[in-house]
Coordinates of C-alpha atoms in Angstrom, one line a residue:
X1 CA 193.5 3.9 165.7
X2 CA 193.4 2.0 162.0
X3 CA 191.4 4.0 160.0
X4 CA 188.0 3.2 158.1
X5 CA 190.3 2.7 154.8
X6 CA 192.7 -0.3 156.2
X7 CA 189.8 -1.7 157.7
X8 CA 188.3 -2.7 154.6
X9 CA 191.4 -3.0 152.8
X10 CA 192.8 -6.0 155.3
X11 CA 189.3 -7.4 155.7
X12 CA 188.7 -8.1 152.3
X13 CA 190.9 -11.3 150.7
X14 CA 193.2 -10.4 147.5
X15 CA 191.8 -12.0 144.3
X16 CA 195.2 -13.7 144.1
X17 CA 197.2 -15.6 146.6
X18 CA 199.8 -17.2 144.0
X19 CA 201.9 -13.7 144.1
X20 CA 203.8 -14.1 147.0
X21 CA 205.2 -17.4 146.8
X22 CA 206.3 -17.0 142.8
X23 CA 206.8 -13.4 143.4
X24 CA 211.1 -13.9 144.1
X25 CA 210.6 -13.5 139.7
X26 CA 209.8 -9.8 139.7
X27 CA 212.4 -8.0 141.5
X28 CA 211.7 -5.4 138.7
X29 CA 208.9 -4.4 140.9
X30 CA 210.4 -4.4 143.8
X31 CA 213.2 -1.8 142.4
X32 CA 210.1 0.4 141.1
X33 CA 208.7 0.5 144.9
X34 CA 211.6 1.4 146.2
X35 CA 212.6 4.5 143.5
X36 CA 208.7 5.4 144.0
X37 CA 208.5 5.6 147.8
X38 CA 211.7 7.1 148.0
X39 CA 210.6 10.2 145.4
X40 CA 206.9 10.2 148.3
X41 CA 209.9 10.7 151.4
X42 CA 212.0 13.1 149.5
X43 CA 208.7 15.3 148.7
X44 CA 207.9 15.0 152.5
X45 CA 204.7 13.1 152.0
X46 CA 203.4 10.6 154.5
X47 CA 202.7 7.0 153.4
X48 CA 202.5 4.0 153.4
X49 CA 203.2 1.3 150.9
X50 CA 201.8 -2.4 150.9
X51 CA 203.8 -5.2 149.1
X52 CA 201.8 -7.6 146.7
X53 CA 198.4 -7.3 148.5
X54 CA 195.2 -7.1 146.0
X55 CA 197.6 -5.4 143.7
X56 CA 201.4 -5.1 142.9
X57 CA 201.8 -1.8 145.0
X58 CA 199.4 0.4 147.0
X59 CA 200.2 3.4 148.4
X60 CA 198.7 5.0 150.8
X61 CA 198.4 8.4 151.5
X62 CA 198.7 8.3 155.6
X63 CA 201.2 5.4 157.9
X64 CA 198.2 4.8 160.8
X65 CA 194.8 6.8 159.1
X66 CA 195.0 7.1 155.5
X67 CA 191.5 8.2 153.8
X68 CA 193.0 7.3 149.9
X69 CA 195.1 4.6 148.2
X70 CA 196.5 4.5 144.6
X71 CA 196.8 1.1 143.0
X72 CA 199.5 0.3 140.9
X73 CA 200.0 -2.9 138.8
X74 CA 204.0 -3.1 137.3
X75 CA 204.6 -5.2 134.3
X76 CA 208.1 -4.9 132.3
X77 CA 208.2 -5.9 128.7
X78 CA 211.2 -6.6 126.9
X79 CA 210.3 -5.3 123.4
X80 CA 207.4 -3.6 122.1
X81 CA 204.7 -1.3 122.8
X82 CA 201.6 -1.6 125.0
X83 CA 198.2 -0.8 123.3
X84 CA 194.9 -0.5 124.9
X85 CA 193.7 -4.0 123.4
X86 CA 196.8 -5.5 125.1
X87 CA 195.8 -4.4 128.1
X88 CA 192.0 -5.3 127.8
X89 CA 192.6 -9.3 126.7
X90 CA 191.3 -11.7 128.7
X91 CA 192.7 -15.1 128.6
X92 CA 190.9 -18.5 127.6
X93 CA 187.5 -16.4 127.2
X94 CA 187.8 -15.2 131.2
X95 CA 186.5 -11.8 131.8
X96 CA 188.1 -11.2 134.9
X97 CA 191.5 -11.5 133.4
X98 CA 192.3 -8.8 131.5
X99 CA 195.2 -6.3 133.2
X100 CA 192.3 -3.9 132.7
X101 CA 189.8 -5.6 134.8
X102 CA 192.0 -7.0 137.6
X103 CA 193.3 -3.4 138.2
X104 CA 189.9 -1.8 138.0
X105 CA 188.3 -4.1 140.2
X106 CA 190.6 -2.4 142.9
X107 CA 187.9 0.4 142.4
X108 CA 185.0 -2.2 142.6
X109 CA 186.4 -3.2 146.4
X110 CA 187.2 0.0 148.0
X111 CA 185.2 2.9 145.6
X112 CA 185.6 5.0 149.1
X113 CA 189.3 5.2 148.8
X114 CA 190.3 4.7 145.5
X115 CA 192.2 8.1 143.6
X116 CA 194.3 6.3 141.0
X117 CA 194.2 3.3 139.2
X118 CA 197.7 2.8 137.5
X119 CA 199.7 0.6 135.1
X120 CA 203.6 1.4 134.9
X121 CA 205.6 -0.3 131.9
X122 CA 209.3 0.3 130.9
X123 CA 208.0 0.4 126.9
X124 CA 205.4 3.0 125.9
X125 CA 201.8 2.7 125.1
X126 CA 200.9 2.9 121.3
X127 CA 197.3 4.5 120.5
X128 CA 194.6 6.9 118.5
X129 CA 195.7 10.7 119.0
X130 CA 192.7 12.0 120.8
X131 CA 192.8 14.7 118.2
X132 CA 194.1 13.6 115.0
X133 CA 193.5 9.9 115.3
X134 CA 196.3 8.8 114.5
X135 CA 199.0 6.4 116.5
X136 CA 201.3 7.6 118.5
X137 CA 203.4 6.5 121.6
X138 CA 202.6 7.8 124.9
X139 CA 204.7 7.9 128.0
X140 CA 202.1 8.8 130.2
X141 CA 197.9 9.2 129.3
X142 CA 195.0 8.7 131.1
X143 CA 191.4 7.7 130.6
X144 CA 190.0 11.5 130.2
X145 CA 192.9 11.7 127.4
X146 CA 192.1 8.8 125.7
X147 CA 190.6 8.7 121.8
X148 CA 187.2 8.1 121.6
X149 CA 187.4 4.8 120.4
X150 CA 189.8 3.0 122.7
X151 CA 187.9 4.6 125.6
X152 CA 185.0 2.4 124.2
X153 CA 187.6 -0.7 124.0
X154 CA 188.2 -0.3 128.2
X155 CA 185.0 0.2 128.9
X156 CA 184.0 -3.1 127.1
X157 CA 186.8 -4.7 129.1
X158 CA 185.9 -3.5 132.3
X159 CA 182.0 -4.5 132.1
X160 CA 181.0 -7.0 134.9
X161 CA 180.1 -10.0 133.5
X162 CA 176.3 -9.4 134.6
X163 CA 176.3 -5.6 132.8
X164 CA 173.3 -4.7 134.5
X165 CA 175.3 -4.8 137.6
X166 CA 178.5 -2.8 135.7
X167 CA 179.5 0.4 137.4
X168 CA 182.2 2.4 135.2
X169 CA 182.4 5.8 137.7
X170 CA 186.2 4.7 138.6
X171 CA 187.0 5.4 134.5
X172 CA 188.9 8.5 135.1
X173 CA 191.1 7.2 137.5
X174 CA 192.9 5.0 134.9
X175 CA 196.7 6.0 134.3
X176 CA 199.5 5.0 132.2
X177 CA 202.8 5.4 132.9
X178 CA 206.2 4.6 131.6
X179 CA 209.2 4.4 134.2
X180 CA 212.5 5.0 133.0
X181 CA 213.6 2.1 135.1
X182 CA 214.7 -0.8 132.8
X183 CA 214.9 -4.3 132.5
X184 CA 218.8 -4.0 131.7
X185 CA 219.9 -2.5 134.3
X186 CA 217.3 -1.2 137.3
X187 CA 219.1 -2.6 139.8
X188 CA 222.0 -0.4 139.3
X189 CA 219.4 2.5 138.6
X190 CA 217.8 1.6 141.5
X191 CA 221.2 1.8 143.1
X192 CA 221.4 5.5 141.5
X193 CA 218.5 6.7 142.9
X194 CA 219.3 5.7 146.2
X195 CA 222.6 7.6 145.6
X196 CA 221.1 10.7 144.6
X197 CA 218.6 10.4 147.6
X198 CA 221.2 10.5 150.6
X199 CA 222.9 13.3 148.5
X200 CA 220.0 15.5 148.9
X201 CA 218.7 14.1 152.6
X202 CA 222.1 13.9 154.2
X203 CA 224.6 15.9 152.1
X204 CA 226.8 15.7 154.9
X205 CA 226.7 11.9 156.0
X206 CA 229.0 8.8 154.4
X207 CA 226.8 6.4 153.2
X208 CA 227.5 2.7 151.9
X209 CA 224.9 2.6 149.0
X210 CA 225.6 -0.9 148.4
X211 CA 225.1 -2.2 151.9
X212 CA 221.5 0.3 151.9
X213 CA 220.3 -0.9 149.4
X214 CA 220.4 -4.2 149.9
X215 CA 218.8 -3.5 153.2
X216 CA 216.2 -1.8 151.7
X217 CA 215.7 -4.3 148.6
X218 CA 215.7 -7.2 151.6
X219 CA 213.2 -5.6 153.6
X220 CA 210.9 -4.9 150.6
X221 CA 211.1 -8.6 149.6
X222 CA 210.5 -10.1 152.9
X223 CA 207.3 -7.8 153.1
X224 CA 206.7 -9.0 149.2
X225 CA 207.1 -12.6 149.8
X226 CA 205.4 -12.5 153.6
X227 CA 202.5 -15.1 153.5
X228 CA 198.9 -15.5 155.1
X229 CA 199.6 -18.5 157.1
X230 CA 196.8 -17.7 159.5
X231 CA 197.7 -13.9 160.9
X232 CA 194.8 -11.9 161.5
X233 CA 194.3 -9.3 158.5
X234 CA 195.5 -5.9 160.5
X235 CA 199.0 -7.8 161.4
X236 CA 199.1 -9.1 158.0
X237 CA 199.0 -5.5 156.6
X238 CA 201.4 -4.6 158.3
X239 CA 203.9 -7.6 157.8
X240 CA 203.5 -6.8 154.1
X241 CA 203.9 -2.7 154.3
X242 CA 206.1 -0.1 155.1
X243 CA 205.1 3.5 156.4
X244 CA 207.4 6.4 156.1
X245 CA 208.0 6.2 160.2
X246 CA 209.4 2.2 159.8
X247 CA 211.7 4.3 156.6
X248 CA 213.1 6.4 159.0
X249 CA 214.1 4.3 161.5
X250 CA 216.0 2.6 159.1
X251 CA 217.5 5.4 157.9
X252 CA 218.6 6.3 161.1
X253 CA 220.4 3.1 161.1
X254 CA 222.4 4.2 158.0
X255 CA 223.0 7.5 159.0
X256 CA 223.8 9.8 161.7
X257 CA 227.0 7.8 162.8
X258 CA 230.7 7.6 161.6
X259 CA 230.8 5.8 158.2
X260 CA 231.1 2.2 158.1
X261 CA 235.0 2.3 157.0
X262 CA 235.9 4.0 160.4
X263 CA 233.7 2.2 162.7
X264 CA 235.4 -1.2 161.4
X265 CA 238.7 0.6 161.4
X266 CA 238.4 0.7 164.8
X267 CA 236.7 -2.9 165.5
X268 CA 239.9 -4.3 163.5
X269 CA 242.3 -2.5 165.7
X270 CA 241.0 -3.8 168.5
X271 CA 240.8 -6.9 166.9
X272 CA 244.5 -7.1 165.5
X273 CA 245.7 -6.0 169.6
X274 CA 243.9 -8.5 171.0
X275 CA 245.6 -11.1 168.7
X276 CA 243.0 -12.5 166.6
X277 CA 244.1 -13.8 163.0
X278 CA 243.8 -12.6 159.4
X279 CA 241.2 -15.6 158.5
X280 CA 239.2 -14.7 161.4
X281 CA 239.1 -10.9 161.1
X282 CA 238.3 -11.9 157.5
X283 CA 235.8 -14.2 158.9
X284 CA 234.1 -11.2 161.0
X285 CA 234.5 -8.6 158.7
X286 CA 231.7 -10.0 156.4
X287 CA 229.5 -10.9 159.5
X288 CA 230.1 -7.3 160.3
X289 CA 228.3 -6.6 156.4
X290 CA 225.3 -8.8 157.2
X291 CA 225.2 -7.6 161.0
X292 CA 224.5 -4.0 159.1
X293 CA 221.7 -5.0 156.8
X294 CA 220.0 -7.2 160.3
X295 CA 219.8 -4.1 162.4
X296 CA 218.4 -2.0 159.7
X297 CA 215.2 -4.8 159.6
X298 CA 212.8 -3.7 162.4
X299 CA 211.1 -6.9 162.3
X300 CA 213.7 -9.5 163.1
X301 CA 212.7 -10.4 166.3
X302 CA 215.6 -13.2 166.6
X303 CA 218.3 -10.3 166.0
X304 CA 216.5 -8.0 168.3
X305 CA 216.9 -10.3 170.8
X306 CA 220.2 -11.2 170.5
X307 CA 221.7 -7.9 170.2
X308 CA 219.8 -6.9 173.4
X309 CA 221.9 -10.1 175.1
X310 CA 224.6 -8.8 173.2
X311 CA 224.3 -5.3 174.8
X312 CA 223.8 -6.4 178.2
X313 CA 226.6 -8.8 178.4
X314 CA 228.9 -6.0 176.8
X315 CA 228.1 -3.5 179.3
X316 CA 228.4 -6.2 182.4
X317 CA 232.0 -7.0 180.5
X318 CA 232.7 -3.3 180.6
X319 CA 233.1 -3.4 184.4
X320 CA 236.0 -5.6 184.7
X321 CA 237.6 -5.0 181.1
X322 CA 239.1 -8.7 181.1
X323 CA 237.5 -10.1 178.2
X324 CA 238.4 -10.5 174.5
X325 CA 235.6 -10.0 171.7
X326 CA 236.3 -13.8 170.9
X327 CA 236.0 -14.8 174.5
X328 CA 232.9 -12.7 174.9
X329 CA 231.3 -14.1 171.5
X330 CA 232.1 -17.8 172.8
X331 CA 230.3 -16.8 176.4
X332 CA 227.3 -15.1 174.3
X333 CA 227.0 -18.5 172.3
X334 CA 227.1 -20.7 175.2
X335 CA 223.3 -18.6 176.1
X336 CA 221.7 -19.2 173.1
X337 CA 218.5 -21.8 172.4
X338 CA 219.2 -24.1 169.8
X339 CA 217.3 -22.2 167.4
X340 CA 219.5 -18.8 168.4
X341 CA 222.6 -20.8 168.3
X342 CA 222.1 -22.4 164.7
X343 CA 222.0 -18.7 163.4
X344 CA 224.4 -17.0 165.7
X345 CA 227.9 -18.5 165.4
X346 CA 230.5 -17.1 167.3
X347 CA 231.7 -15.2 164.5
X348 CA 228.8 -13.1 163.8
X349 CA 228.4 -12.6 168.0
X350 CA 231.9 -11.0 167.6
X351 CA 230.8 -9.0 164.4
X352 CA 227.9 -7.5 167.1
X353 CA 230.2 -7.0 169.7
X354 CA 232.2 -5.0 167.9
X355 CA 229.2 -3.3 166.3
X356 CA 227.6 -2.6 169.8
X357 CA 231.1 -1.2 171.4
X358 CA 232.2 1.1 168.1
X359 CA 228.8 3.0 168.4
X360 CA 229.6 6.2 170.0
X361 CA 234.0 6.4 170.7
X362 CA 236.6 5.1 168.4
X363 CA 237.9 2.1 170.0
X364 CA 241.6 3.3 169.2
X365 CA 241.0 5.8 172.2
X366 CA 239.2 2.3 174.5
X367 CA 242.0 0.2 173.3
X368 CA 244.9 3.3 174.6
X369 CA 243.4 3.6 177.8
X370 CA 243.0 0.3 178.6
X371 CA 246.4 0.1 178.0
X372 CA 247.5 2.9 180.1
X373 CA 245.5 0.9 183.2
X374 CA 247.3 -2.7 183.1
X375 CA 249.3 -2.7 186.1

């Protein structure tokens, strides 16, 4: 059941709809989403996080029937310190577009559900000492924190238009925060902290973190980028979200199994003895890298579908034990729709092939004993 929370949050238009389609620019953000809902699965919390949808991130506190969301808008700044008049300018004399007021009208739609109303910067935010008055530089503050006198300066900014309709309650939910991710280099970061995450999870499990995390980073883009082209507001929520549940599936995917290394190991041995050549093991080796990153995407219909063809033609195959992966891949190909077929060369048929039949026993020990049974 969707809860009273996504109800009004999918029912409501974003302010904005120019985000998604410019929004390939800010893979910063994308990297913070990932380190952020990664800290919310290694803490055990349930979520889920939305993509670019009235604001940069929201989180969630529940996959199916949250009853709170925090709101975070990510900006990255190459030099320089934030201050509270920074955040409170409007631009051309419009008072709806201050940073301020776009993230506090969050509160002004959905006052129910609102806990936190954060900005996150890689540079610090310069301002009064609440005590001594002075400036300093703050890695993290919030509104009850706040001098006297710049507390006046957001409240200004935040002011509706009309002020006799102005409703400042949602004040104290303001946050500032610096991230340690940078501009430099949070990719690699990013990188690190999925590292350090499969350490901890699955101390015991081989783990490609380059091949994750580009899963990951793909899957948070395509839920980033994903459009309203005339989907009904619950399905667009969750095209643009993921919950912890759709994280562990994919984690399943990355884990759990032998490592990548053997399981291609043994695809290229039986590759090599059923003569196929270096260019085309080559060829179906970096399929096999792209076949990993599709079936860790719970939303590709097109590469559910195949694989399920893929299965079942595998497992008929089984039977009678007379066909190559090539051969197979060519008979797979011959199946395919036009639209199927334009995506789904032979090549990356074979990479699934090989995928589908390394799953659960080395093919070293498939390839001996079919061996041991030719007459």
């Amino acid at each position: 059941m969707t809860s009273s929370a996504l109800n009004q949050f999918s029912n409501l238009p974003p302010r904005e709809t120019a985000g998604s389609s410019s929004s390939n620019r800010f893979d910063y953000q994308k990297n913070w989403s990932i380190c952020h809902f990664l800290e919310l699965h290694e803490d055990g919390q349930n979520y889920l996080v939305v993509f670019d949808h009235h604001e940069d991130i929201v989180v969630f506190n529940h996959g199916r029937t949250p009853d709170s969301a925090c709101f975070y808008q990510v900006k990255s700044k190459k030099s320089g310190k934030w201050t509270i008049a920074n955040l409170a300018k409007c631009t051309n004399k419009d008072h709806e577009s201050s940073i301020l007021r776009k993230l506090y009208k969050n509160y002004e739609n959905f006052p129910d559900f609102t806990v936190k109303l954060a900005f996150i910067s890689n540079q610090g935010l310069s301002t009064k000492d609440n005590k001594s008055g002075k400036k300093a530089v703050f890695s993290e503050l919030c509104f009850s924190e706040m001098h006297a006198d710049e507390k006046s300066i957001c409240a200004y900014a935040l002011e509706a238009e009309n002020k006799s309709h102005s409703n400042l309650s949602g004040l104290n939910l303001f946050e500032f925060e610096r991230t340690l991710l940078t501009i430099e280099d949070h990719v690699n970061q990013t990188k690190g902290k999925l590292s350090d995450f499969f350490e901890k999870q699955f101390p015991y499990e081989t783990v490609n973190i380059g091949l994750a995390y580009r899963a990951v980073f793909d899957e948070v883009r395509r839920k980033t980028n994903f459009e309203n082209t005339g989907v009904r507001s619950h399905s667009l929520i969750k095209e643009k979200s993921l919950s912890k549940e759709e994280f562990d599936n994919m984690l399943a995917v990355m884990v759990g199994q032998r490592s990548n290394a053997q399981l291609w190991s043994d695809a290229c041995s039986i590759l090599l003895n059923e003569g196929c050549n270096g260019l085309t093991l080559k060829n179906i080796r970096k399929a096999w890298n792209q076949v990993l990153v599709d079936e860790m995407n719970s939303s590709n219909e097109q590469f559910i579908d195949v694989s399920e063809l893929v299965q079942s033609t595998v497992n008929i195959a089984a039977q009678s034990g007379n066909s190559t992966i090539i051969s197979l891949a060519a008979e797979i190909v011959e199946k395919l729709d036009p639209a199927e077929s334009a995506v789904f060369d032979t090549v990356k048929i074979a990479a699934m092939i090989c995928r589908e039949i390394t799953r659960n026993e080395p093919l070293q020990e498939i390839s001996s004993e079919s061996e041991e049974q030719k007459p």
